[in-house]
JSON list of C-alpha atoms in Angstrom, two decimals:
[
{"chain": "A", "resi": 1, "resn": "MET", "atom": "CA", "xyz": [-0.14, -0.21, 0.15]},
{"chain": "A", "resi": 2, "resn": "ARG", "atom": "CA", "xyz": [2.63, 2.28, 0.97]},
{"chain": "A", "resi": 3, "resn": "SER", "atom": "CA", "xyz": [4.66, 1.80, -2.55]},
{"chain": "A", "resi": 4, "resn": "GLU", "atom": "CA", "xyz": [1.01, 2.63, -4.17]},
{"chain": "A", "resi": 5, "resn": "PHE", "atom": "CA", "xyz": [0.95, 5.64, -2.32]},
{"chain": "A", "resi": 6, "resn": "GLU", "atom": "CA", "xyz": [4.59, 7.37, -3.01]},
{"chain": "A", "resi": 7, "resn": "LYS", "atom": "CA", "xyz": [3.69, 6.52, -6.70]},
{"chain": "A", "resi": 8, "resn": "GLY", "atom": "CA", "xyz": [0.62, 8.87, -6.76]},
{"chain": "A", "resi": 9, "resn": "GLY", "atom": "CA", "xyz": [-1.85, 5.52, -6.52]},
{"chain": "A", "resi": 10, "resn": "GLY", "atom": "CA", "xyz": [-3.84, 3.64, -3.95]},
{"chain": "A", "resi": 11, "resn": "VAL", "atom": "CA", "xyz": [-5.07, 0.56, -3.40]},
{"chain": "A", "resi": 12, "resn": "PRO", "atom": "CA", "xyz": [-9.04, 0.36, -3.62]},
{"chain": "A", "resi": 13, "resn": "CYS", "atom": "CA", "xyz": [-10.89, 0.51, -0.56]},
{"chain": "A", "resi": 14, "resn": "LEU", "atom": "CA", "xyz": [-14.16, -0.89, 0.62]},
{"chain": "A", "resi": 15, "resn": "LEU", "atom": "CA", "xyz": [-16.48, 1.20, 2.82]},
{"chain": "A", "resi": 16, "resn": "ALA", "atom": "CA", "xyz": [-19.38, -0.11, 4.98]},
{"chain": "A", "resi": 17, "resn": "VAL", "atom": "CA", "xyz": [-21.19, 1.23, 7.79]},
{"chain": "A", "resi": 18, "resn": "HIS", "atom": "CA", "xyz": [-22.83, -0.88, 10.26]},
{"chain": "A", "resi": 19, "resn": "GLN", "atom": "CA", "xyz": [-23.44, 1.84, 12.64]},
{"chain": "A", "resi": 20, "resn": "ASN", "atom": "CA", "xyz": [-23.63, 5.37, 12.69]},
{"chain": "A", "resi": 21, "resn": "ALA", "atom": "CA", "xyz": [-24.13, 7.23, 16.00]},
{"chain": "A", "resi": 22, "resn": "SER", "atom": "CA", "xyz": [-22.51, 10.40, 15.04]},
{"chain": "A", "resi": 23, "resn": "GLY", "atom": "CA", "xyz": [-24.42, 10.64, 11.74]},
{"chain": "A", "resi": 24, "resn": "LYS", "atom": "CA", "xyz": [-20.50, 11.10, 10.27]},
{"chain": "A", "resi": 25, "resn": "ALA", "atom": "CA", "xyz": [-19.62, 7.39, 9.96]},
{"chain": "A", "resi": 26, "resn": "ARG", "atom": "CA", "xyz": [-19.71, 7.31, 5.98]},
{"chain": "A", "resi": 27, "resn": "GLU", "atom": "CA", "xyz": [-17.90, 10.69, 5.63]},
{"chain": "A", "resi": 28, "resn": "ILE", "atom": "CA", "xyz": [-15.11, 9.68, 8.19]},
{"chain": "A", "resi": 29, "resn": "GLY", "atom": "CA", "xyz": [-14.77, 6.44, 5.94]},
{"chain": "A", "resi": 30, "resn": "LEU", "atom": "CA", "xyz": [-14.19, 8.16, 3.16]},
{"chain": "A", "resi": 31, "resn": "ALA", "atom": "CA", "xyz": [-11.60, 10.71, 4.76]},
{"chain": "A", "resi": 32, "resn": "TRP", "atom": "CA", "xyz": [-9.77, 7.54, 5.73]},
{"chain": "A", "resi": 33, "resn": "ALA", "atom": "CA", "xyz": [-9.65, 6.38, 2.21]},
{"chain": "A", "resi": 34, "resn": "ARG", "atom": "CA", "xyz": [-8.37, 9.44, 0.98]},
{"chain": "A", "resi": 35, "resn": "GLY", "atom": "CA", "xyz": [-6.12, 9.77, 3.70]},
{"chain": "A", "resi": 36, "resn": "ILE", "atom": "CA", "xyz": [-4.43, 6.20, 2.74]},
{"chain": "A", "resi": 37, "resn": "GLY", "atom": "CA", "xyz": [-4.77, 6.92, -1.18]},
{"chain": "A", "resi": 38, "resn": "GLY", "atom": "CA", "xyz": [-7.24, 4.36, -1.63]},
{"chain": "A", "resi": 39, "resn": "ALA", "atom": "CA", "xyz": [-9.77, 7.06, -3.14]},
{"chain": "A", "resi": 40, "resn": "ARG", "atom": "CA", "xyz": [-7.15, 7.30, -6.10]},
{"chain": "A", "resi": 41, "resn": "SER", "atom": "CA", "xyz": [-8.25, 4.16, -6.84]},
{"chain": "A", "resi": 42, "resn": "GLY", "atom": "CA", "xyz": [-11.65, 4.34, -5.94]},
{"chain": "A", "resi": 43, "resn": "VAL", "atom": "CA", "xyz": [-13.81, 3.54, -3.19]},
{"chain": "A", "resi": 44, "resn": "ILE", "atom": "CA", "xyz": [-16.58, 0.58, -3.49]},
{"chain": "A", "resi": 45, "resn": "GLU", "atom": "CA", "xyz": [-19.27, 1.05, -0.93]},
{"chain": "A", "resi": 46, "resn": "THR", "atom": "CA", "xyz": [-20.74, -2.38, 0.37]},
{"chain": "A", "resi": 47, "resn": "THR", "atom": "CA", "xyz": [-22.12, -4.12, 3.45]},
{"chain": "A", "resi": 48, "resn": "PHE", "atom": "CA", "xyz": [-20.29, -6.31, 6.05]},
{"chain": "A", "resi": 49, "resn": "LYS", "atom": "CA", "xyz": [-21.93, -9.26, 4.63]},
{"chain": "A", "resi": 50, "resn": "ASP", "atom": "CA", "xyz": [-20.99, -8.72, 1.17]},
{"chain": "A", "resi": 51, "resn": "GLU", "atom": "CA", "xyz": [-17.35, -8.32, 2.01]},
{"chain": "A", "resi": 52, "resn": "CYS", "atom": "CA", "xyz": [-17.41, -11.35, 3.90]},
{"chain": "A", "resi": 53, "resn": "GLU", "atom": "CA", "xyz": [-18.84, -13.22, 1.35]},
{"chain": "A", "resi": 54, "resn": "THR", "atom": "CA", "xyz": [-16.41, -11.64, -1.73]},
{"chain": "A", "resi": 55, "resn": "ASP", "atom": "CA", "xyz": [-13.46, -12.18, 0.37]},
{"chain": "A", "resi": 56, "resn": "LEU", "atom": "CA", "xyz": [-14.24, -15.87, 1.36]},
{"chain": "A", "resi": 57, "resn": "PHE", "atom": "CA", "xyz": [-14.75, -16.29, -2.46]},
{"chain": "A", "resi": 58, "resn": "GLY", "atom": "CA", "xyz": [-11.83, -14.62, -3.71]},
{"chain": "A", "resi": 59, "resn": "GLU", "atom": "CA", "xyz": [-9.52, -16.65, -1.18]},
{"chain": "A", "resi": 60, "resn": "GLN", "atom": "CA", "xyz": [-11.21, -19.81, -1.44]},
{"chain": "A", "resi": 61, "resn": "ALA", "atom": "CA", "xyz": [-11.95, -20.03, -5.11]},
{"chain": "A", "resi": 62, "resn": "VAL", "atom": "CA", "xyz": [-9.63, -17.81, -6.62]},
{"chain": "A", "resi": 63, "resn": "LEU", "atom": "CA", "xyz": [-6.42, -17.95, -4.39]},
{"chain": "A", "resi": 64, "resn": "CYS", "atom": "CA", "xyz": [-7.01, -21.26, -3.16]},
{"chain": "A", "resi": 65, "resn": "GLY", "atom": "CA", "xyz": [-8.44, -23.02, -6.08]},
{"chain": "A", "resi": 66, "resn": "GLY", "atom": "CA", "xyz": [-8.13, -21.38, -8.95]},
{"chain": "A", "resi": 67, "resn": "LEU", "atom": "CA", "xyz": [-4.72, -19.82, -8.90]},
{"chain": "A", "resi": 68, "resn": "SER", "atom": "CA", "xyz": [-3.49, -23.14, -7.34]},
{"chain": "A", "resi": 69, "resn": "ALA", "atom": "CA", "xyz": [-5.13, -25.16, -10.21]},
{"chain": "A", "resi": 70, "resn": "PHE", "atom": "CA", "xyz": [-3.45, -22.85, -12.66]},
{"chain": "A", "resi": 71, "resn": "TYR", "atom": "CA", "xyz": [0.22, -23.29, -10.96]},
{"chain": "A", "resi": 72, "resn": "GLN", "atom": "CA", "xyz": [-0.19, -27.01, -10.92]},
{"chain": "A", "resi": 73, "resn": "GLY", "atom": "CA", "xyz": [-1.32, -27.43, -14.33]},
{"chain": "A", "resi": 74, "resn": "ARG", "atom": "CA", "xyz": [1.48, -25.17, -15.83]},
{"chain": "A", "resi": 75, "resn": "ILE", "atom": "CA", "xyz": [4.12, -26.58, -13.70]},
{"chain": "A", "resi": 76, "resn": "ARG", "atom": "CA", "xyz": [3.23, -30.24, -15.09]},
{"chain": "A", "resi": 77, "resn": "ASN", "atom": "CA", "xyz": [3.06, -29.21, -18.60]},
{"chain": "A", "resi": 78, "resn": "ILE", "atom": "CA", "xyz": [6.08, -27.25, -18.28]},
{"chain": "A", "resi": 79, "resn": "ASP", "atom": "CA", "xyz": [7.52, -30.27, -16.34]},
{"chain": "A", "resi": 80, "resn": "ARG", "atom": "CA", "xyz": [6.74, -32.65, -19.29]},
{"chain": "A", "resi": 81, "resn": "GLY", "atom": "CA", "xyz": [8.59, -30.31, -21.59]},
{"chain": "A", "resi": 82, "resn": "GLY", "atom": "CA", "xyz": [11.64, -30.91, -19.73]},
{"chain": "A", "resi": 83, "resn": "LEU", "atom": "CA", "xyz": [12.52, -27.69, -18.05]},
{"chain": "A", "resi": 84, "resn": "SER", "atom": "CA", "xyz": [13.27, -27.99, -14.24]},
{"chain": "A", "resi": 85, "resn": "ALA", "atom": "CA", "xyz": [10.61, -27.23, -11.63]},
{"chain": "A", "resi": 86, "resn": "GLU", "atom": "CA", "xyz": [12.51, -24.11, -10.42]},
{"chain": "A", "resi": 87, "resn": "MET", "atom": "CA", "xyz": [12.16, -22.89, -14.08]},
{"chain": "A", "resi": 88, "resn": "ALA", "atom": "CA", "xyz": [8.41, -23.90, -13.87]},
{"chain": "A", "resi": 89, "resn": "TYR", "atom": "CA", "xyz": [7.84, -21.97, -10.57]},
{"chain": "A", "resi": 90, "resn": "PHE", "atom": "CA", "xyz": [9.68, -18.81, -12.08]},
{"chain": "A", "resi": 91, "resn": "GLU", "atom": "CA", "xyz": [7.45, -18.63, -15.00]},
{"chain": "A", "resi": 92, "resn": "CYS", "atom": "CA", "xyz": [4.25, -19.32, -13.22]},
{"chain": "A", "resi": 93, "resn": "VAL", "atom": "CA", "xyz": [5.25, -16.65, -10.63]},
{"chain": "A", "resi": 94, "resn": "HIS", "atom": "CA", "xyz": [6.59, -14.20, -12.84]},
{"chain": "A", "resi": 95, "resn": "GLU", "atom": "CA", "xyz": [3.61, -14.69, -15.67]},
{"chain": "A", "resi": 96, "resn": "VAL", "atom": "CA", "xyz": [1.06, -13.92, -12.94]},
{"chain": "A", "resi": 97, "resn": "LYS", "atom": "CA", "xyz": [2.88, -11.10, -11.83]},
{"chain": "A", "resi": 98, "resn": "LEU", "atom": "CA", "xyz": [3.05, -9.55, -15.43]},
{"chain": "A", "resi": 99, "resn": "HIS", "atom": "CA", "xyz": [-0.40, -10.03, -16.09]},
{"chain": "A", "resi": 100, "resn": "ARG", "atom": "CA", "xyz": [-1.31, -6.81, -14.23]},
{"chain": "A", "resi": 101, "resn": "ARG", "atom": "CA", "xyz": [-3.64, -6.38, -17.23]},
{"chain": "A", "resi": 102, "resn": "PHE", "atom": "CA", "xyz": [-6.15, -7.92, -15.60]},
{"chain": "A", "resi": 103, "resn": "ASP", "atom": "CA", "xyz": [-6.86, -5.68, -12.83]},
{"chain": "A", "resi": 104, "resn": "LEU", "atom": "CA", "xyz": [-5.38, -2.38, -14.33]},
{"chain": "A", "resi": 105, "resn": "PRO", "atom": "CA", "xyz": [-7.93, -1.56, -16.85]},
{"chain": "A", "resi": 106, "resn": "GLY", "atom": "CA", "xyz": [-10.72, -3.40, -15.09]},
{"chain": "A", "resi": 107, "resn": "ARG", "atom": "CA", "xyz": [-13.31, -5.49, -16.78]},
{"chain": "A", "resi": 108, "resn": "ALA", "atom": "CA", "xyz": [-12.91, -4.18, -19.87]},
{"chain": "A", "resi": 109, "resn": "GLY", "atom": "CA", "xyz": [-9.34, -5.09, -20.11]},
{"chain": "A", "resi": 110, "resn": "LEU", "atom": "CA", "xyz": [-10.21, -8.48, -18.68]},
{"chain": "A", "resi": 111, "resn": "HIS", "atom": "CA", "xyz": [-12.54, -9.09, -21.44]},
{"chain": "A", "resi": 112, "resn": "ALA", "atom": "CA", "xyz": [-10.15, -8.19, -23.87]},
{"chain": "A", "resi": 113, "resn": "VAL", "atom": "CA", "xyz": [-7.22, -10.22, -22.48]},
{"chain": "A", "resi": 114, "resn": "LEU", "atom": "CA", "xyz": [-9.58, -13.61, -22.64]},
{"chain": "A", "resi": 115, "resn": "HIS", "atom": "CA", "xyz": [-11.34, -12.41, -26.01]},
{"chain": "A", "resi": 116, "resn": "LEU", "atom": "CA", "xyz": [-7.60, -12.57, -27.36]},
{"chain": "A", "resi": 117, "resn": "GLN", "atom": "CA", "xyz": [-6.84, -16.05, -25.67]},
{"chain": "A", "resi": 118, "resn": "HIS", "atom": "CA", "xyz": [-9.65, -17.37, -27.62]},
{"chain": "A", "resi": 119, "resn": "ARG", "atom": "CA", "xyz": [-8.75, -16.24, -31.28]}
]
């Protein structure tokens, strides 16, 4: 988060107000998002329930499921090609880091990448 802030960017923030005794909870949350640079990338209003469910989906389906299956499949294919396990690992991790085009341009970028891969 710090490196993004120093580059003039920010990590997107989620904002959920469950209780609002002061009547200013939303404004205070937005001020915090601006203060840490998150508002530079966007603030999405949500609920605690929705954030928990999407977080669990992201961790369980994407990180522990999808990304793990991707790594396993790629490493198997690279291994079959005769490369070392170290090279297979490096290639997979490096490729995922390079594919920031999935998150930089948003949905339109993801659609474009998927469209190009299916040609």
